[in-house]
Each structure stands twice: as C-alpha cells, then as structure tokens.
XYZ file of C-alpha atoms in Angstrom:
216
model
C 0.000 0.000 0.000
C 1.149 3.538 -0.801
C 0.421 6.769 1.052
C -1.591 9.507 -0.658
C 1.619 11.502 -1.023
C 3.252 8.574 -2.815
C 5.615 7.593 -0.001
C 5.815 4.280 1.792
C 3.626 4.142 4.867
C 5.722 4.482 8.033
C 4.975 2.605 11.239
C 5.420 3.660 14.820
C 5.623 7.112 16.374
C 7.319 10.347 15.545
C 8.723 12.479 18.393
C 6.673 10.564 20.918
C 3.305 11.164 19.213
C 1.428 8.561 17.211
C 1.342 9.405 13.560
C -1.979 9.827 11.823
C -2.972 7.131 9.410
C -2.261 8.536 5.930
C -4.725 7.751 3.219
C -3.451 4.884 1.091
C -4.335 3.288 -2.223
C -3.765 0.020 -3.965
C -1.378 0.589 -6.851
C -2.669 -2.244 -9.032
C -6.273 -1.123 -8.643
C -5.325 2.449 -9.501
C -3.362 1.245 -12.534
C -6.320 -0.756 -13.825
C -8.550 2.301 -13.512
C -6.023 4.343 -15.491
C -5.895 1.606 -18.111
C -9.662 1.704 -18.564
C -9.622 5.499 -18.835
C -6.957 5.509 -21.550
C -8.711 2.632 -23.313
C -12.024 4.470 -23.342
C -10.848 7.974 -24.224
C -7.409 7.605 -25.804
C -4.133 9.190 -24.740
C -4.781 12.754 -25.818
C -8.289 13.123 -24.392
C -7.379 11.655 -20.991
C -6.037 14.466 -18.808
C -4.145 14.201 -15.539
C -7.230 15.513 -13.754
C -9.286 12.766 -15.411
C -6.764 10.212 -14.196
C -6.641 11.444 -10.621
C -10.438 11.418 -10.522
C -10.910 7.868 -11.802
C -7.905 6.553 -9.847
C -9.164 8.355 -6.717
C -5.746 9.744 -5.843
C -4.140 13.180 -5.774
C -1.788 14.445 -8.449
C 1.262 14.203 -6.113
C 0.469 10.532 -5.528
C 0.121 9.874 -9.251
C 3.480 11.467 -10.011
C 5.206 9.763 -7.072
C 3.837 6.292 -7.844
C 3.734 6.307 -11.654
C 5.773 9.233 -12.930
C 4.187 11.642 -15.407
C 1.236 10.944 -17.688
C 3.472 9.516 -20.414
C 5.186 7.114 -17.998
C 1.841 5.994 -16.634
C 0.575 5.402 -20.162
C 3.646 3.350 -21.065
C 2.995 1.131 -18.046
C -0.689 0.898 -18.962
C 0.186 -0.283 -22.478
C 2.498 -2.976 -21.091
C -0.193 -4.196 -18.707
C -2.793 -4.115 -21.469
C -0.561 -6.224 -23.695
C -0.236 -8.877 -20.998
C -3.753 -8.830 -19.604
C -5.931 -8.132 -22.643
C -3.882 -8.184 -25.827
C -1.751 -11.317 -25.560
C -3.919 -13.433 -27.856
C -1.861 -12.545 -30.942
C 1.431 -13.630 -29.368
C -0.163 -16.843 -28.086
C -1.587 -17.691 -31.490
C 1.734 -17.119 -33.229
C 3.555 -19.208 -30.625
C 1.108 -22.095 -30.433
C -0.391 -22.597 -33.894
C 1.442 -24.765 -36.441
C 0.984 -22.488 -39.468
C 0.682 -18.806 -40.224
C -2.840 -19.336 -41.513
C -3.934 -21.035 -38.313
C -2.308 -18.304 -36.238
C -4.011 -15.521 -38.165
C -7.397 -17.243 -38.106
C -7.153 -17.762 -34.355
C -6.009 -14.167 -33.859
C -8.973 -12.763 -35.778
C -11.483 -14.984 -34.013
C -10.078 -14.160 -30.598
C -10.021 -10.466 -31.513
C -13.746 -10.702 -32.270
C -14.267 -11.970 -28.724
C -11.807 -9.664 -26.951
C -12.923 -6.503 -28.743
C -16.591 -6.994 -27.850
C -16.242 -8.485 -24.388
C -18.393 -6.772 -21.731
C -16.829 -5.190 -18.680
C -14.317 -2.968 -20.448
C -14.171 -0.590 -23.429
C -14.563 -2.201 -26.838
C -11.831 -2.417 -29.423
C -8.062 -2.330 -28.909
C -6.341 0.198 -26.663
C -3.208 0.257 -28.833
C -5.320 1.141 -31.883
C -7.721 3.561 -30.237
C -5.281 5.429 -27.971
C -3.418 6.743 -31.004
C -6.471 8.563 -32.378
C -5.959 12.344 -32.500
C -2.709 11.966 -30.564
C -0.468 15.027 -30.829
C 2.414 13.544 -28.833
C 4.859 12.234 -31.461
C 6.648 9.906 -29.025
C 3.423 8.247 -27.907
C 2.189 8.043 -31.484
C 5.467 6.426 -32.600
C 5.460 3.981 -29.694
C 1.964 2.762 -30.553
C 2.805 2.613 -34.256
C 5.877 0.511 -33.470
C 3.718 -1.950 -31.505
C 1.243 -2.316 -34.353
C 3.996 -2.701 -36.928
C 5.747 -5.291 -34.759
C 2.640 -7.468 -34.950
C 2.557 -7.129 -38.727
C 6.250 -8.025 -38.919
C 5.623 -11.115 -36.775
C 2.854 -12.255 -39.126
C 5.071 -11.638 -42.136
C 7.858 -13.712 -40.604
C 5.517 -16.662 -40.052
C 4.104 -16.355 -43.564
C 7.590 -16.333 -45.083
C 8.482 -19.418 -43.048
C 5.423 -21.226 -44.425
C 6.364 -20.221 -47.976
C 9.845 -21.632 -47.431
C 8.351 -24.849 -46.014
C 5.962 -25.279 -48.927
C 2.864 -24.687 -46.792
C 2.053 -21.596 -48.855
C 2.713 -21.089 -52.586
C 6.032 -19.535 -53.633
C 4.101 -16.676 -55.233
C 2.579 -15.622 -51.906
C 3.151 -11.930 -51.187
C 4.064 -12.268 -47.519
C 4.297 -8.538 -46.880
C 0.887 -7.804 -48.408
C -0.772 -10.734 -46.648
C 0.656 -9.632 -43.300
C -0.437 -6.052 -43.964
C -3.916 -7.321 -44.798
C -3.993 -9.085 -41.440
C -3.004 -5.890 -39.652
C -5.697 -3.973 -41.502
C -8.295 -6.534 -40.462
C -7.280 -6.382 -36.790
C -7.313 -2.586 -36.733
C -10.568 -2.416 -38.668
C -12.240 -4.921 -36.360
C -11.182 -2.782 -33.408
C -12.893 0.273 -34.851
C -15.951 -1.734 -35.871
C -16.253 -3.016 -32.307
C -16.162 0.556 -31.000
C -18.868 1.417 -33.515
C -21.116 -1.304 -32.100
C -20.367 -4.421 -34.147
C -21.170 -7.626 -32.284
C -18.929 -10.618 -31.729
C -20.891 -12.592 -34.321
C -20.554 -9.834 -36.892
C -16.808 -9.626 -36.362
C -16.469 -13.412 -36.532
C -18.194 -13.278 -39.921
C -15.681 -10.632 -41.015
C -12.841 -12.882 -39.859
C -14.221 -15.788 -41.865
C -14.350 -13.707 -45.024
C -10.828 -12.416 -44.374
C -9.495 -15.969 -44.200
C -11.175 -16.964 -47.462
C -8.550 -15.056 -49.457
C -5.622 -17.021 -48.017
C -3.726 -19.123 -50.586
C -3.235 -22.843 -50.073
C -0.707 -25.324 -51.420
C -1.337 -29.033 -51.944
C -2.905 -30.795 -48.997
C -1.552 -28.423 -46.354
C -4.250 -26.878 -44.205
C -4.070 -24.357 -41.445
C-alpha cells in the first residue's frame, strides 16, 4: 500500500506522538482504472485531472507512484498487452501455421474486442487517435507494426516450407492481417457484435492461398 503523497507508509511514532494514518491506495487497482480510462478515451483526451479522478488519488500521488502521464501510459500499455492483448502472441507461438495463427487471432479479436466489462476495441489502436504527442504516437505505431512483422515472418516461413505457394506476397498478406485487426477494433467501438466480427474474420481468411494438402 502507498500513502496519498506517494511515499511508503511508516509505522510507529514520531517524536513521541502517534502518527496519523495517511490515506493509502492500492497501486494495481489504480493502474487498472487508469488503463480503462486511456482505453475508453485515448491518450490525448485523458487528462491528468481525469486520471486522478478515476484513480481516486491526488496528483502528487500519481506522479510519485507512476511518474508523469506519459510514464503511466507506457505502463498501462504494457499491462494491457499482458492482460488483454496477448492473444496474438499466443496464437503465433502455439499454432502450427501462419494461416492457423491468423485465423485464431482474428477470431479471438472478435471476442476480446466486444467483451463486456471494459471498453470495446483495442487500446493500442484507439489510444493513437488524435494523438499530438509524437513519441506516444510512434510507440503505438511501433507496436502495431511489430505485430505485422511477426505475421510476415511466419508467412515467409510457411512459404519456405511449402505450406504456402512460392508466389505468396508475404508482406501484403501480413499487412492485410493488420488492416483486419485494426478495422475490427474500430468496428467493435462502432457497435459491431462478436458474431458480426467473426463473420468478417471468416471472409478475411477466405482469401488465403493454399498449397497441396496443407491446411491451417
């Protein structure tokens, strides 16, 4: 637990008088509240005053515990990637082919982006909207492009293994996958249901090339 002023809570007495009990907060709970605020409103539209209100802490506590707004956002994005956005990494690590990994990613995105209990869509996609901070914008762009690069790497490996035709344009197919993920995020924010996004994912997979008897 952390004091309202961001310092560790001291025990005992000071100069013979019992210390008052400083207000404290749970850091993980406060971080989750910040995550939801950034996810709902984006980086630019979420002010420090918005954050202190939803986190129920004072500005000194926010700065002491998390650093400035940018540092807090960076931590939020890392937590989001582990807690809500890890399905892409899992699919790439666990599925035997690029096609299977992409299909699983799109289907799980349809679920994750429409799940009740938190804002719809993807924080990494939505938080960049109308962002005037070039460092934040670049950081989010790098994360999105890293996913596309990971898909491209798997696609190229399948081409080399004969799972996909030699003529497969790995870069374009990976970029198509990124466009689908980002588009599904926005569609979810616009009210698309899980079933509607799953139908989109099915259509997206219908364009994938196949070679011989290999299936994904």
